[in-house]
Amino acid sequence: MTTTMNSVLRIAPAAPAEAAAHFRAGLAFHTDVSDVAAALGAGGDPGFVLADSRSTEAWDQGHIPGALHLPTALLPEQAGQLLDLSVPVVTYCWGPGCNGAARAALALAELGYRVKEMLGGFEYWVREGLAFETWQGRERRTPDPLTAPVDAGDCGC
């Protein structure tokens, strides 16, 4: 068998069992915008609290409907008053270029909460054409065809 040596295969892929363990672990720590939107849109209790870890100015600029505003800097003082230790928390911040949601998730985990980070953050929520709220009311933008399917309800993944 001839193996082409290129930058993709220079380091061999992990064995299937190792890869499965790695990706399973990743899914224990992360969720995405589409899955959060589907859970919130299904009606009833989604089984988690969605926490926006950004500043008040960022929150006022736009946030996900139903999210709890819990800036990372205020977590130590406010988490116990606003969150139930038995309910998982999903954190989000601006977007993929920001690690604020990871910092908030770390702070919550250190306080004893079960937590996941929402990949894509507020940026991808808006880019996927999902409704968001500002101090002026609800808004929705046209979905970006690079982040959301144009003619389907979901991406199928």
PDB file of C-alpha atoms in Angstrom:
ATOM      1  CA  MET A   1       0.000   0.000   0.000  1.00  0.00           C
ATOM      2  CA  THR A   2       1.384   3.377  -1.014  1.00  0.00           C
ATOM      3  CA  THR A   3       0.826   6.263   1.365  1.00  0.00           C
ATOM      4  CA  THR A   4       0.927   9.793   0.046  1.00  0.00           C
ATOM      5  CA  MET A   5       2.946  11.959   2.395  1.00  0.00           C
ATOM      6  CA  ASN A   6       1.283  15.331   2.754  1.00  0.00           C
ATOM      7  CA  SER A   7       0.558  17.755   5.553  1.00  0.00           C
ATOM      8  CA  VAL A   8      -2.783  16.071   6.289  1.00  0.00           C
ATOM      9  CA  LEU A   9      -1.353  12.576   6.716  1.00  0.00           C
ATOM     10  CA  ARG A  10       2.167  13.417   7.940  1.00  0.00           C
ATOM     11  CA  ILE A  11       0.830  12.606  11.400  1.00  0.00           C
ATOM     12  CA  ALA A  12      -1.411   9.568  11.080  1.00  0.00           C
ATOM     13  CA  PRO A  13      -5.062   9.814  12.143  1.00  0.00           C
ATOM     14  CA  ALA A  14      -5.829   8.464  15.596  1.00  0.00           C
ATOM     15  CA  ALA A  15      -7.126   4.954  16.022  1.00  0.00           C
ATOM     16  CA  PRO A  16     -10.925   4.808  15.833  1.00  0.00           C
ATOM     17  CA  ALA A  17     -11.380   4.182  19.569  1.00  0.00           C
ATOM     18  CA  GLU A  18      -9.110   7.126  20.444  1.00  0.00           C
ATOM     19  CA  ALA A  19     -10.899   9.360  17.951  1.00  0.00           C
ATOM     20  CA  ALA A  20     -14.296   8.342  19.346  1.00  0.00           C
ATOM     21  CA  ALA A  21     -13.169   9.151  22.899  1.00  0.00           C
ATOM     22  CA  HIS A  22     -11.785  12.531  21.798  1.00  0.00           C
ATOM     23  CA  PHE A  23     -14.911  13.599  19.905  1.00  0.00           C
ATOM     24  CA  ARG A  24     -17.241  12.273  22.623  1.00  0.00           C
ATOM     25  CA  ALA A  25     -15.318  14.353  25.165  1.00  0.00           C
ATOM     26  CA  GLY A  26     -15.571  17.429  22.941  1.00  0.00           C
ATOM     27  CA  LEU A  27     -19.337  17.078  22.730  1.00  0.00           C
ATOM     28  CA  ALA A  28     -19.505  16.920  26.536  1.00  0.00           C
ATOM     29  CA  PHE A  29     -17.972  20.413  26.640  1.00  0.00           C
ATOM     30  CA  HIS A  30     -19.532  22.088  23.585  1.00  0.00           C
ATOM     31  CA  THR A  31     -22.833  22.586  21.852  1.00  0.00           C
ATOM     32  CA  ASP A  32     -23.700  24.752  18.872  1.00  0.00           C
ATOM     33  CA  VAL A  33     -26.100  27.506  17.920  1.00  0.00           C
ATOM     34  CA  SER A  34     -28.421  25.227  15.934  1.00  0.00           C
ATOM     35  CA  ASP A  35     -28.797  22.721  18.756  1.00  0.00           C
ATOM     36  CA  VAL A  36     -29.435  25.469  21.326  1.00  0.00           C
ATOM     37  CA  ALA A  37     -31.999  27.121  19.034  1.00  0.00           C
ATOM     38  CA  ALA A  38     -33.775  23.796  18.483  1.00  0.00           C
ATOM     39  CA  ALA A  39     -33.886  23.059  22.219  1.00  0.00           C
ATOM     40  CA  LEU A  40     -35.189  26.530  23.070  1.00  0.00           C
ATOM     41  CA  GLY A  41     -37.694  26.430  20.207  1.00  0.00           C
ATOM     42  CA  ALA A  42     -39.144  23.030  21.126  1.00  0.00           C
ATOM     43  CA  GLY A  43     -41.275  24.524  23.880  1.00  0.00           C
ATOM     44  CA  GLY A  44     -41.174  23.641  27.520  1.00  0.00           C
ATOM     45  CA  ASP A  45     -38.095  23.436  29.680  1.00  0.00           C
ATOM     46  CA  PRO A  46     -34.969  22.828  27.581  1.00  0.00           C
ATOM     47  CA  GLY A  47     -33.178  21.365  30.607  1.00  0.00           C
ATOM     48  CA  PHE A  48     -30.473  24.034  30.713  1.00  0.00           C
ATOM     49  CA  VAL A  49     -29.990  27.732  31.361  1.00  0.00           C
ATOM     50  CA  LEU A  50     -28.455  29.819  28.587  1.00  0.00           C
ATOM     51  CA  ALA A  51     -26.072  32.407  30.051  1.00  0.00           C
ATOM     52  CA  ASP A  52     -24.712  35.428  28.190  1.00  0.00           C
ATOM     53  CA  SER A  53     -21.329  36.224  29.710  1.00  0.00           C
ATOM     54  CA  ARG A  54     -20.838  39.633  28.022  1.00  0.00           C
ATOM     55  CA  SER A  55     -20.955  43.157  29.400  1.00  0.00           C
ATOM     56  CA  THR A  56     -24.143  45.172  29.826  1.00  0.00           C
ATOM     57  CA  GLU A  57     -23.254  47.237  26.749  1.00  0.00           C
ATOM     58  CA  ALA A  58     -22.891  44.079  24.658  1.00  0.00           C
ATOM     59  CA  TRP A  59     -26.118  42.626  26.102  1.00  0.00           C
ATOM     60  CA  ASP A  60     -27.993  45.819  25.184  1.00  0.00           C
ATOM     61  CA  GLN A  61     -26.588  45.657  21.644  1.00  0.00           C
ATOM     62  CA  GLY A  62     -28.230  42.247  21.225  1.00  0.00           C
ATOM     63  CA  HIS A  63     -28.763  38.965  23.047  1.00  0.00           C
ATOM     64  CA  ILE A  64     -30.530  35.641  22.622  1.00  0.00           C
ATOM     65  CA  PRO A  65     -34.167  35.671  23.793  1.00  0.00           C
ATOM     66  CA  GLY A  66     -34.525  33.794  27.066  1.00  0.00           C
ATOM     67  CA  ALA A  67     -30.837  34.053  27.942  1.00  0.00           C
ATOM     68  CA  LEU A  68     -29.764  35.044  31.422  1.00  0.00           C
ATOM     69  CA  HIS A  69     -27.365  37.991  31.562  1.00  0.00           C
ATOM     70  CA  LEU A  70     -24.496  36.874  33.770  1.00  0.00           C
ATOM     71  CA  PRO A  71     -21.248  38.710  32.961  1.00  0.00           C
ATOM     72  CA  THR A  72     -18.136  36.678  33.721  1.00  0.00           C
ATOM     73  CA  ALA A  73     -16.849  39.313  36.157  1.00  0.00           C
ATOM     74  CA  LEU A  74     -20.025  38.947  38.243  1.00  0.00           C
ATOM     75  CA  LEU A  75     -20.187  35.140  38.281  1.00  0.00           C
ATOM     76  CA  PRO A  76     -18.662  34.622  41.729  1.00  0.00           C
ATOM     77  CA  GLU A  77     -21.180  36.954  43.389  1.00  0.00           C
ATOM     78  CA  GLN A  78     -24.306  36.228  41.317  1.00  0.00           C
ATOM     79  CA  ALA A  79     -24.198  32.595  40.170  1.00  0.00           C
ATOM     80  CA  GLY A  80     -25.518  31.206  43.455  1.00  0.00           C
ATOM     81  CA  GLN A  81     -28.469  33.619  43.423  1.00  0.00           C
ATOM     82  CA  LEU A  82     -29.386  33.099  39.756  1.00  0.00           C
ATOM     83  CA  LEU A  83     -28.537  29.482  38.980  1.00  0.00           C
ATOM     84  CA  ASP A  84     -29.495  26.076  40.331  1.00  0.00           C
ATOM     85  CA  LEU A  85     -26.542  23.693  40.733  1.00  0.00           C
ATOM     86  CA  SER A  86     -28.694  20.832  39.415  1.00  0.00           C
ATOM     87  CA  VAL A  87     -29.417  22.551  36.066  1.00  0.00           C
ATOM     88  CA  PRO A  88     -26.724  22.580  33.371  1.00  0.00           C
ATOM     89  CA  VAL A  89     -25.597  25.958  32.054  1.00  0.00           C
ATOM     90  CA  VAL A  90     -24.699  26.814  28.449  1.00  0.00           C
ATOM     91  CA  THR A  91     -22.481  29.869  28.113  1.00  0.00           C
ATOM     92  CA  TYR A  92     -22.028  32.164  25.151  1.00  0.00           C
ATOM     93  CA  CYS A  93     -20.108  35.317  24.328  1.00  0.00           C
ATOM     94  CA  TRP A  94     -19.530  37.276  21.093  1.00  0.00           C
ATOM     95  CA  GLY A  95     -18.315  34.602  18.691  1.00  0.00           C
ATOM     96  CA  PRO A  96     -15.550  32.249  17.648  1.00  0.00           C
ATOM     97  CA  GLY A  97     -12.913  34.972  17.952  1.00  0.00           C
ATOM     98  CA  CYS A  98     -13.724  35.474  21.636  1.00  0.00           C
ATOM     99  CA  ASN A  99     -12.951  33.130  24.508  1.00  0.00           C
ATOM    100  CA  GLY A 100     -15.290  34.838  26.984  1.00  0.00           C
ATOM    101  CA  ALA A 101     -17.718  31.916  26.973  1.00  0.00           C
ATOM    102  CA  ALA A 102     -14.865  29.533  27.803  1.00  0.00           C
ATOM    103  CA  ARG A 103     -13.777  31.775  30.690  1.00  0.00           C
ATOM    104  CA  ALA A 104     -17.366  31.894  31.971  1.00  0.00           C
ATOM    105  CA  ALA A 105     -17.694  28.113  31.614  1.00  0.00           C
ATOM    106  CA  LEU A 106     -14.477  27.630  33.558  1.00  0.00           C
ATOM    107  CA  ALA A 107     -15.658  29.950  36.340  1.00  0.00           C
ATOM    108  CA  LEU A 108     -18.986  28.120  36.555  1.00  0.00           C
ATOM    109  CA  ALA A 109     -17.343  24.688  36.563  1.00  0.00           C
ATOM    110  CA  GLU A 110     -15.062  25.824  39.380  1.00  0.00           C
ATOM    111  CA  LEU A 111     -18.212  26.851  41.303  1.00  0.00           C
ATOM    112  CA  GLY A 112     -19.646  23.340  40.852  1.00  0.00           C
ATOM    113  CA  TYR A 113     -21.962  23.806  37.841  1.00  0.00           C
ATOM    114  CA  ARG A 114     -22.257  21.405  34.918  1.00  0.00           C
ATOM    115  CA  VAL A 115     -21.545  23.564  31.891  1.00  0.00           C
ATOM    116  CA  LYS A 116     -21.142  23.616  28.109  1.00  0.00           C
ATOM    117  CA  GLU A 117     -19.924  26.353  25.813  1.00  0.00           C
ATOM    118  CA  MET A 118     -22.054  27.331  22.797  1.00  0.00           C
ATOM    119  CA  LEU A 119     -19.745  27.393  19.788  1.00  0.00           C
ATOM    120  CA  GLY A 120     -20.253  30.356  17.472  1.00  0.00           C
ATOM    121  CA  GLY A 121     -21.639  32.621  20.169  1.00  0.00           C
ATOM    122  CA  PHE A 122     -23.935  35.533  19.519  1.00  0.00           C
ATOM    123  CA  GLU A 123     -22.301  36.180  16.130  1.00  0.00           C
ATOM    124  CA  TYR A 124     -23.379  32.859  14.677  1.00  0.00           C
ATOM    125  CA  TRP A 125     -26.803  33.089  16.308  1.00  0.00           C
ATOM    126  CA  VAL A 126     -27.384  36.264  14.297  1.00  0.00           C
ATOM    127  CA  ARG A 127     -25.642  34.944  11.162  1.00  0.00           C
ATOM    128  CA  GLU A 128     -27.923  31.895  11.140  1.00  0.00           C
ATOM    129  CA  GLY A 129     -30.923  34.235  10.966  1.00  0.00           C
ATOM    130  CA  LEU A 130     -32.230  33.530  14.465  1.00  0.00           C
ATOM    131  CA  ALA A 131     -34.197  36.135  16.392  1.00  0.00           C
ATOM    132  CA  PHE A 132     -32.373  38.265  18.934  1.00  0.00           C
ATOM    133  CA  GLU A 133     -33.385  41.051  21.291  1.00  0.00           C
ATOM    134  CA  THR A 134     -32.027  44.551  21.810  1.00  0.00           C
ATOM    135  CA  TRP A 135     -33.238  47.365  24.050  1.00  0.00           C
ATOM    136  CA  GLN A 136     -35.394  48.390  21.049  1.00  0.00           C
ATOM    137  CA  GLY A 137     -37.133  45.011  20.665  1.00  0.00           C
ATOM    138  CA  ARG A 138     -36.785  41.801  18.645  1.00  0.00           C
ATOM    139  CA  GLU A 139     -34.805  41.632  15.420  1.00  0.00           C
ATOM    140  CA  ARG A 140     -33.856  38.998  12.876  1.00  0.00           C
ATOM    141  CA  ARG A 141     -31.398  39.204  10.003  1.00  0.00           C
ATOM    142  CA  THR A 142     -31.296  37.276   6.762  1.00  0.00           C
ATOM    143  CA  PRO A 143     -29.348  34.025   7.257  1.00  0.00           C
ATOM    144  CA  ASP A 144     -25.793  34.012   5.934  1.00  0.00           C
ATOM    145  CA  PRO A 145     -25.654  31.201   3.335  1.00  0.00           C
ATOM    146  CA  LEU A 146     -22.131  30.370   4.536  1.00  0.00           C
ATOM    147  CA  THR A 147     -23.434  29.486   8.001  1.00  0.00           C
ATOM    148  CA  ALA A 148     -27.006  28.278   7.474  1.00  0.00           C
ATOM    149  CA  PRO A 149     -28.785  26.356   4.715  1.00  0.00           C
ATOM    150  CA  VAL A 150     -30.873  28.567   2.436  1.00  0.00           C
ATOM    151  CA  ASP A 151     -33.671  26.112   1.602  1.00  0.00           C
ATOM    152  CA  ALA A 152     -33.706  23.734   4.598  1.00  0.00           C
ATOM    153  CA  GLY A 153     -34.732  23.910   8.216  1.00  0.00           C
ATOM    154  CA  ASP A 154     -31.353  22.671   9.433  1.00  0.00           C
ATOM    155  CA  CYS A 155     -27.952  21.670   8.101  1.00  0.00           C
ATOM    156  CA  GLY A 156     -28.574  17.965   8.588  1.00  0.00           C
ATOM    157  CA  CYS A 157     -25.537  17.449  10.766  1.00  0.00           C
TER     158      CYS A 157
END
